[in-house]
Amino acid sequence: MTAPGSTVLIVEDEPSIADVLAIALRYHRFEVMTAGTVRDALALAERTRPDAALLDVMLPDGDGRALARELRARQPDLALVFLTARDAPAEIVGALGYGDDYITKPFNIDEVVARIGAVLRRTRPADVIQQRPPLRYGDLELDETTYSVHRAGRTVELTPTEYALLRFLVRNGGRIVPKEQLLRHVWQYEHIPSESTVVETYISYLRRKLDALGAPVITTRRGVGYGLT
């Protein structure tokens, strides 16, 4: 397996497939982002610069191969793996013309994890993977090498859990992230407890620390989840 913490962008419009892939990759210590459309994928990749992208060929608002071409134009060292239901030789050759590997559906999840790791080892040395540019959203800046946080240039002291929660919100930008997704990603819950208030508690911790340095930055969508304003 490649260096822990490598970031994979999953672009898949079937939520059930995206969830299975995300859970498996996170279990193997990858950071994971998901998008269901070309538009969302481009926005996420621009903001977070993932190490690898796992792309469905058929997307609701475009073609995965065209998306791969655009992603590579923006980030030449991005590792690309295609998911495709098409196994005809011409389709496979066409996919490889845009990326580094392909996997046909239905797939074996262990094979997907292994292929992602192999492509990363071929395309990105470990020292390159570990040197990430800071994550930014508004006046927030997160350094993923030192795990430090600044707002408007001032240091914000966060616990590891607070940092992980804020990082996930920053990676998702202005999107409202459901509470269940936060529990799975930040706290690694496999089965969501119905009465858990851990997310609300840590959101209040973050608000207290971040709002002391500027305008409120975390927004709540009641009954749904949280995001950044």
PDB file of C-alpha atoms in Angstrom:
ATOM      1  CA  MET A   1       0.000   0.000   0.000  1.00  0.00           C
ATOM      2  CA  THR A   2       1.105   3.550  -0.646  1.00  0.00           C
ATOM      3  CA  ALA A   3       1.689   6.236   1.972  1.00  0.00           C
ATOM      4  CA  PRO A   4      -1.165   6.577   4.509  1.00  0.00           C
ATOM      5  CA  GLY A   5      -3.196   9.712   3.985  1.00  0.00           C
ATOM      6  CA  SER A   6      -3.097   9.736   0.184  1.00  0.00           C
ATOM      7  CA  THR A   7      -6.265  11.417  -1.060  1.00  0.00           C
ATOM      8  CA  VAL A   8      -8.586   9.735  -3.556  1.00  0.00           C
ATOM      9  CA  LEU A   9     -11.395  11.555  -5.362  1.00  0.00           C
ATOM     10  CA  ILE A  10     -14.238   9.153  -6.229  1.00  0.00           C
ATOM     11  CA  VAL A  11     -16.456  10.366  -9.067  1.00  0.00           C
ATOM     12  CA  GLU A  12     -19.475   8.051  -9.217  1.00  0.00           C
ATOM     13  CA  ASP A  13     -23.137   8.999  -9.591  1.00  0.00           C
ATOM     14  CA  GLU A  14     -24.498   5.838  -7.931  1.00  0.00           C
ATOM     15  CA  PRO A  15     -24.480   6.631  -4.172  1.00  0.00           C
ATOM     16  CA  SER A  16     -24.421   2.971  -3.142  1.00  0.00           C
ATOM     17  CA  ILE A  17     -21.308   2.287  -5.236  1.00  0.00           C
ATOM     18  CA  ALA A  18     -19.609   5.485  -4.088  1.00  0.00           C
ATOM     19  CA  ASP A  19     -20.295   4.596  -0.428  1.00  0.00           C
ATOM     20  CA  VAL A  20     -18.849   1.076  -0.771  1.00  0.00           C
ATOM     21  CA  LEU A  21     -15.704   2.430  -2.430  1.00  0.00           C
ATOM     22  CA  ALA A  22     -15.300   5.203   0.132  1.00  0.00           C
ATOM     23  CA  ILE A  23     -15.695   2.869   3.127  1.00  0.00           C
ATOM     24  CA  ALA A  24     -13.144   0.399   1.724  1.00  0.00           C
ATOM     25  CA  LEU A  25     -10.569   3.067   0.881  1.00  0.00           C
ATOM     26  CA  ARG A  26     -10.945   4.772   4.254  1.00  0.00           C
ATOM     27  CA  TYR A  27     -10.462   1.412   5.966  1.00  0.00           C
ATOM     28  CA  HIS A  28      -7.121   1.216   4.166  1.00  0.00           C
ATOM     29  CA  ARG A  29      -6.208   4.695   5.482  1.00  0.00           C
ATOM     30  CA  PHE A  30      -6.859   6.735   2.356  1.00  0.00           C
ATOM     31  CA  GLU A  31      -8.449  10.154   2.616  1.00  0.00           C
ATOM     32  CA  VAL A  32     -11.567  10.097   0.432  1.00  0.00           C
ATOM     33  CA  MET A  33     -13.732  12.709  -1.267  1.00  0.00           C
ATOM     34  CA  THR A  34     -16.777  11.888  -3.377  1.00  0.00           C
ATOM     35  CA  ALA A  35     -18.547  13.657  -6.220  1.00  0.00           C
ATOM     36  CA  GLY A  36     -21.456  12.556  -8.374  1.00  0.00           C
ATOM     37  CA  THR A  37     -21.034  14.960 -11.278  1.00  0.00           C
ATOM     38  CA  VAL A  38     -18.319  16.445 -13.476  1.00  0.00           C
ATOM     39  CA  ARG A  39     -19.023  19.884 -12.061  1.00  0.00           C
ATOM     40  CA  ASP A  40     -18.627  18.812  -8.424  1.00  0.00           C
ATOM     41  CA  ALA A  41     -15.503  16.783  -9.237  1.00  0.00           C
ATOM     42  CA  LEU A  42     -13.776  19.752 -10.863  1.00  0.00           C
ATOM     43  CA  ALA A  43     -14.613  22.010  -7.927  1.00  0.00           C
ATOM     44  CA  LEU A  44     -13.305  19.491  -5.374  1.00  0.00           C
ATOM     45  CA  ALA A  45     -10.125  18.789  -7.331  1.00  0.00           C
ATOM     46  CA  GLU A  46      -9.406  22.497  -7.730  1.00  0.00           C
ATOM     47  CA  ARG A  47      -9.728  23.117  -4.009  1.00  0.00           C
ATOM     48  CA  THR A  48      -8.002  20.035  -2.556  1.00  0.00           C
ATOM     49  CA  ARG A  49      -5.662  18.614  -5.263  1.00  0.00           C
ATOM     50  CA  PRO A  50      -6.136  14.859  -4.662  1.00  0.00           C
ATOM     51  CA  ASP A  51      -3.407  12.287  -5.298  1.00  0.00           C
ATOM     52  CA  ALA A  52      -5.664   9.997  -7.343  1.00  0.00           C
ATOM     53  CA  ALA A  53      -9.092  10.016  -8.955  1.00  0.00           C
ATOM     54  CA  LEU A  54     -11.361   7.000  -9.443  1.00  0.00           C
ATOM     55  CA  LEU A  55     -13.716   7.958 -12.273  1.00  0.00           C
ATOM     56  CA  ASP A  56     -16.913   6.430 -13.625  1.00  0.00           C
ATOM     57  CA  VAL A  57     -16.917   6.701 -17.414  1.00  0.00           C
ATOM     58  CA  MET A  58     -20.621   7.573 -17.662  1.00  0.00           C
ATOM     59  CA  LEU A  59     -21.672  10.580 -15.574  1.00  0.00           C
ATOM     60  CA  PRO A  60     -24.974  12.475 -15.581  1.00  0.00           C
ATOM     61  CA  ASP A  61     -23.481  15.750 -16.817  1.00  0.00           C
ATOM     62  CA  GLY A  62     -20.596  14.541 -18.962  1.00  0.00           C
ATOM     63  CA  ASP A  63     -18.079  11.888 -19.910  1.00  0.00           C
ATOM     64  CA  GLY A  64     -15.511  10.591 -17.422  1.00  0.00           C
ATOM     65  CA  ARG A  65     -12.821  10.576 -20.092  1.00  0.00           C
ATOM     66  CA  ALA A  66     -13.343  14.262 -20.825  1.00  0.00           C
ATOM     67  CA  LEU A  67     -13.253  14.901 -17.077  1.00  0.00           C
ATOM     68  CA  ALA A  68      -9.963  12.989 -16.856  1.00  0.00           C
ATOM     69  CA  ARG A  69      -8.488  15.124 -19.621  1.00  0.00           C
ATOM     70  CA  GLU A  70      -9.490  18.306 -17.783  1.00  0.00           C
ATOM     71  CA  LEU A  71      -8.179  17.048 -14.439  1.00  0.00           C
ATOM     72  CA  ARG A  72      -4.847  16.103 -15.991  1.00  0.00           C
ATOM     73  CA  ALA A  73      -4.576  19.504 -17.659  1.00  0.00           C
ATOM     74  CA  ARG A  74      -4.941  21.129 -14.252  1.00  0.00           C
ATOM     75  CA  GLN A  75      -2.832  18.612 -12.320  1.00  0.00           C
ATOM     76  CA  PRO A  76      -0.416  16.632 -14.540  1.00  0.00           C
ATOM     77  CA  ASP A  77       0.730  14.295 -11.741  1.00  0.00           C
ATOM     78  CA  LEU A  78      -2.807  13.156 -10.801  1.00  0.00           C
ATOM     79  CA  ALA A  79      -3.200   9.356 -10.896  1.00  0.00           C
ATOM     80  CA  LEU A  80      -6.341   8.308 -12.808  1.00  0.00           C
ATOM     81  CA  VAL A  81      -8.256   5.020 -12.641  1.00  0.00           C
ATOM     82  CA  PHE A  82     -11.488   4.400 -14.551  1.00  0.00           C
ATOM     83  CA  LEU A  83     -14.536   2.408 -13.480  1.00  0.00           C
ATOM     84  CA  THR A  84     -16.419   1.159 -16.510  1.00  0.00           C
ATOM     85  CA  ALA A  85     -19.204  -1.303 -17.273  1.00  0.00           C
ATOM     86  CA  ARG A  86     -17.824  -1.608 -20.784  1.00  0.00           C
ATOM     87  CA  ASP A  87     -15.290  -4.390 -21.284  1.00  0.00           C
ATOM     88  CA  ALA A  88     -14.913  -4.313 -25.064  1.00  0.00           C
ATOM     89  CA  PRO A  89     -11.236  -4.032 -26.094  1.00  0.00           C
ATOM     90  CA  ALA A  90     -11.816  -0.734 -27.902  1.00  0.00           C
ATOM     91  CA  GLU A  91     -13.406   0.786 -24.790  1.00  0.00           C
ATOM     92  CA  ILE A  92     -10.568  -0.412 -22.569  1.00  0.00           C
ATOM     93  CA  VAL A  93      -7.905   0.936 -24.903  1.00  0.00           C
ATOM     94  CA  GLY A  94      -9.817   4.219 -25.073  1.00  0.00           C
ATOM     95  CA  ALA A  95      -9.939   4.497 -21.277  1.00  0.00           C
ATOM     96  CA  LEU A  96      -6.228   3.789 -20.947  1.00  0.00           C
ATOM     97  CA  GLY A  97      -5.565   6.595 -23.413  1.00  0.00           C
ATOM     98  CA  TYR A  98      -6.879   9.020 -20.785  1.00  0.00           C
ATOM     99  CA  GLY A  99      -5.738   7.420 -17.524  1.00  0.00           C
ATOM    100  CA  ASP A 100      -3.380   5.000 -15.786  1.00  0.00           C
ATOM    101  CA  ASP A 101      -5.627   1.968 -15.225  1.00  0.00           C
ATOM    102  CA  TYR A 102      -9.206   0.734 -15.544  1.00  0.00           C
ATOM    103  CA  ILE A 103     -11.531  -1.578 -13.583  1.00  0.00           C
ATOM    104  CA  THR A 104     -14.644  -3.140 -15.056  1.00  0.00           C
ATOM    105  CA  LYS A 105     -17.975  -3.373 -13.229  1.00  0.00           C
ATOM    106  CA  PRO A 106     -18.959  -5.431 -11.314  1.00  0.00           C
ATOM    107  CA  PHE A 107     -15.681  -5.142  -9.446  1.00  0.00           C
ATOM    108  CA  ASN A 108     -13.955  -6.776  -6.490  1.00  0.00           C
ATOM    109  CA  ILE A 109     -13.423  -4.115  -3.832  1.00  0.00           C
ATOM    110  CA  ASP A 110     -10.033  -5.508  -2.800  1.00  0.00           C
ATOM    111  CA  GLU A 111      -8.904  -5.218  -6.411  1.00  0.00           C
ATOM    112  CA  VAL A 112      -9.959  -1.575  -6.514  1.00  0.00           C
ATOM    113  CA  VAL A 113      -7.915  -0.778  -3.393  1.00  0.00           C
ATOM    114  CA  ALA A 114      -4.916  -2.679  -4.759  1.00  0.00           C
ATOM    115  CA  ARG A 115      -5.112  -0.951  -8.153  1.00  0.00           C
ATOM    116  CA  ILE A 116      -5.303   2.504  -6.562  1.00  0.00           C
ATOM    117  CA  GLY A 117      -2.249   1.721  -4.431  1.00  0.00           C
ATOM    118  CA  ALA A 118      -0.312   0.341  -7.409  1.00  0.00           C
ATOM    119  CA  VAL A 119      -1.076   3.352  -9.606  1.00  0.00           C
ATOM    120  CA  LEU A 120      -0.011   5.750  -6.858  1.00  0.00           C
ATOM    121  CA  ARG A 121       3.246   3.907  -6.367  1.00  0.00           C
ATOM    122  CA  ARG A 122       3.941   4.120 -10.100  1.00  0.00           C
ATOM    123  CA  THR A 123       2.962   7.724 -10.587  1.00  0.00           C
ATOM    124  CA  ARG A 124       3.720   9.547  -7.338  1.00  0.00           C
ATOM    125  CA  PRO A 125       6.697   8.887  -5.064  1.00  0.00           C
ATOM    126  CA  ALA A 126       5.849   8.854  -1.362  1.00  0.00           C
ATOM    127  CA  ASP A 127       7.724  12.101  -0.676  1.00  0.00           C
ATOM    128  CA  VAL A 128       5.618  13.873  -3.310  1.00  0.00           C
ATOM    129  CA  ILE A 129       2.366  12.505  -1.889  1.00  0.00           C
ATOM    130  CA  GLN A 130       3.213  13.740   1.579  1.00  0.00           C
ATOM    131  CA  GLN A 131       4.029  17.307   0.485  1.00  0.00           C
ATOM    132  CA  ARG A 132       0.584  18.876   0.167  1.00  0.00           C
ATOM    133  CA  PRO A 133      -0.336  22.492  -0.420  1.00  0.00           C
ATOM    134  CA  PRO A 134      -2.434  23.996   2.397  1.00  0.00           C
ATOM    135  CA  LEU A 135      -6.201  23.562   2.287  1.00  0.00           C
ATOM    136  CA  ARG A 136      -7.963  26.912   2.114  1.00  0.00           C
ATOM    137  CA  TYR A 137     -11.531  28.103   2.503  1.00  0.00           C
ATOM    138  CA  GLY A 138     -12.155  31.816   2.957  1.00  0.00           C
ATOM    139  CA  ASP A 139      -9.739  33.013   5.619  1.00  0.00           C
ATOM    140  CA  LEU A 140      -9.167  29.470   6.931  1.00  0.00           C
ATOM    141  CA  GLU A 141      -5.905  27.671   6.140  1.00  0.00           C
ATOM    142  CA  LEU A 142      -5.104  24.076   7.131  1.00  0.00           C
ATOM    143  CA  ASP A 143      -1.573  22.726   6.800  1.00  0.00           C
ATOM    144  CA  GLU A 144      -1.803  18.948   6.287  1.00  0.00           C
ATOM    145  CA  THR A 145       1.911  18.455   6.928  1.00  0.00           C
ATOM    146  CA  THR A 146       2.022  20.090  10.378  1.00  0.00           C
ATOM    147  CA  TYR A 147      -1.705  19.682  11.172  1.00  0.00           C
ATOM    148  CA  SER A 148      -1.885  23.361  12.045  1.00  0.00           C
ATOM    149  CA  VAL A 149      -4.827  25.712  11.458  1.00  0.00           C
ATOM    150  CA  HIS A 150      -4.886  29.458  10.926  1.00  0.00           C
ATOM    151  CA  ARG A 151      -7.747  31.893  10.539  1.00  0.00           C
ATOM    152  CA  ALA A 152      -6.981  35.326   9.136  1.00  0.00           C
ATOM    153  CA  GLY A 153      -3.327  34.570   9.825  1.00  0.00           C
ATOM    154  CA  ARG A 154      -3.857  33.703  13.489  1.00  0.00           C
ATOM    155  CA  THR A 155      -3.219  30.236  14.917  1.00  0.00           C
ATOM    156  CA  VAL A 156      -6.214  28.149  16.005  1.00  0.00           C
ATOM    157  CA  GLU A 157      -5.372  25.438  18.550  1.00  0.00           C
ATOM    158  CA  LEU A 158      -7.459  22.338  17.768  1.00  0.00           C
ATOM    159  CA  THR A 159      -7.561  18.824  19.142  1.00  0.00           C
ATOM    160  CA  PRO A 160      -7.001  15.971  16.623  1.00  0.00           C
ATOM    161  CA  THR A 161     -10.745  15.295  16.396  1.00  0.00           C
ATOM    162  CA  GLU A 162     -11.580  18.980  15.937  1.00  0.00           C
ATOM    163  CA  TYR A 163      -8.939  19.172  13.209  1.00  0.00           C
ATOM    164  CA  ALA A 164     -10.316  16.092  11.422  1.00  0.00           C
ATOM    165  CA  LEU A 165     -13.847  17.508  11.546  1.00  0.00           C
ATOM    166  CA  LEU A 166     -12.803  20.933  10.250  1.00  0.00           C
ATOM    167  CA  ARG A 167     -10.664  19.374   7.505  1.00  0.00           C
ATOM    168  CA  PHE A 168     -13.617  17.327   6.262  1.00  0.00           C
ATOM    169  CA  LEU A 169     -15.843  20.408   6.208  1.00  0.00           C
ATOM    170  CA  VAL A 170     -13.171  22.388   4.329  1.00  0.00           C
ATOM    171  CA  ARG A 171     -12.727  19.584   1.798  1.00  0.00           C
ATOM    172  CA  ASN A 172     -16.459  19.728   1.127  1.00  0.00           C
ATOM    173  CA  GLY A 173     -16.450  23.506   0.757  1.00  0.00           C
ATOM    174  CA  GLY A 174     -19.885  25.114   0.800  1.00  0.00           C
ATOM    175  CA  ARG A 175     -21.733  21.773   0.662  1.00  0.00           C
ATOM    176  CA  ILE A 176     -23.918  20.721   3.582  1.00  0.00           C
ATOM    177  CA  VAL A 177     -22.436  17.465   4.901  1.00  0.00           C
ATOM    178  CA  PRO A 178     -24.981  15.080   6.471  1.00  0.00           C
ATOM    179  CA  LYS A 179     -24.398  14.199  10.108  1.00  0.00           C
ATOM    180  CA  GLU A 180     -24.235  10.491   9.219  1.00  0.00           C
ATOM    181  CA  GLN A 181     -21.392  11.146   6.766  1.00  0.00           C
ATOM    182  CA  LEU A 182     -19.444  13.054   9.418  1.00  0.00           C
ATOM    183  CA  LEU A 183     -19.874  10.180  11.880  1.00  0.00           C
ATOM    184  CA  ARG A 184     -18.615   7.677   9.324  1.00  0.00           C
ATOM    185  CA  HIS A 185     -15.649   9.710   8.126  1.00  0.00           C
ATOM    186  CA  VAL A 186     -14.414  11.528  11.231  1.00  0.00           C
ATOM    187  CA  TRP A 187     -15.396   9.034  13.940  1.00  0.00           C
ATOM    188  CA  GLN A 188     -15.249   5.895  11.735  1.00  0.00           C
ATOM    189  CA  TYR A 189     -18.701   4.704  12.850  1.00  0.00           C
ATOM    190  CA  GLU A 190     -19.952   1.723  10.862  1.00  0.00           C
ATOM    191  CA  HIS A 191     -23.356   1.684  12.566  1.00  0.00           C
ATOM    192  CA  ILE A 192     -24.816   5.103  13.317  1.00  0.00           C
ATOM    193  CA  PRO A 193     -26.230   5.422  16.864  1.00  0.00           C
ATOM    194  CA  SER A 194     -29.618   7.092  16.674  1.00  0.00           C
ATOM    195  CA  GLU A 195     -29.141   9.351  19.707  1.00  0.00           C
ATOM    196  CA  SER A 196     -25.499  10.349  19.236  1.00  0.00           C
ATOM    197  CA  THR A 197     -24.733  14.015  19.917  1.00  0.00           C
ATOM    198  CA  VAL A 198     -20.969  13.810  19.361  1.00  0.00           C
ATOM    199  CA  VAL A 199     -21.149  15.799  16.100  1.00  0.00           C
ATOM    200  CA  GLU A 200     -23.159  18.598  17.709  1.00  0.00           C
ATOM    201  CA  THR A 201     -20.717  18.718  20.611  1.00  0.00           C
ATOM    202  CA  TYR A 202     -17.633  19.048  18.420  1.00  0.00           C
ATOM    203  CA  ILE A 203     -19.313  21.549  16.106  1.00  0.00           C
ATOM    204  CA  SER A 204     -19.893  23.722  19.175  1.00  0.00           C
ATOM    205  CA  TYR A 205     -16.198  23.370  20.118  1.00  0.00           C
ATOM    206  CA  LEU A 206     -15.133  24.452  16.629  1.00  0.00           C
ATOM    207  CA  ARG A 207     -17.530  27.385  16.583  1.00  0.00           C
ATOM    208  CA  ARG A 208     -16.230  28.649  19.905  1.00  0.00           C
ATOM    209  CA  LYS A 209     -12.630  28.642  18.670  1.00  0.00           C
ATOM    210  CA  LEU A 210     -13.211  29.877  15.097  1.00  0.00           C
ATOM    211  CA  ASP A 211     -15.833  32.521  15.852  1.00  0.00           C
ATOM    212  CA  ALA A 212     -13.443  34.159  18.321  1.00  0.00           C
ATOM    213  CA  LEU A 213     -11.328  35.183  15.311  1.00  0.00           C
ATOM    214  CA  GLY A 214     -13.995  36.337  12.860  1.00  0.00           C
ATOM    215  CA  ALA A 215     -17.550  36.063  11.627  1.00  0.00           C
ATOM    216  CA  PRO A 216     -19.403  32.735  12.116  1.00  0.00           C
ATOM    217  CA  VAL A 217     -18.093  30.268   9.523  1.00  0.00           C
ATOM    218  CA  ILE A 218     -20.010  27.030  10.255  1.00  0.00           C
ATOM    219  CA  THR A 219     -23.635  26.808   9.183  1.00  0.00           C
ATOM    220  CA  THR A 220     -26.311  24.340  10.300  1.00  0.00           C
ATOM    221  CA  ARG A 221     -29.031  22.826   8.132  1.00  0.00           C
ATOM    222  CA  ARG A 222     -31.419  21.496  10.753  1.00  0.00           C
ATOM    223  CA  GLY A 223     -32.215  17.833  10.335  1.00  0.00           C
ATOM    224  CA  VAL A 224     -29.527  17.464   7.655  1.00  0.00           C
ATOM    225  CA  GLY A 225     -25.997  18.435   8.685  1.00  0.00           C
ATOM    226  CA  TYR A 226     -23.300  21.107   8.659  1.00  0.00           C
ATOM    227  CA  GLY A 227     -21.182  23.088   6.222  1.00  0.00           C
ATOM    228  CA  LEU A 228     -19.079  26.209   5.839  1.00  0.00           C
ATOM    229  CA  THR A 229     -20.605  29.552   4.957  1.00  0.00           C
TER     230      THR A 229
END
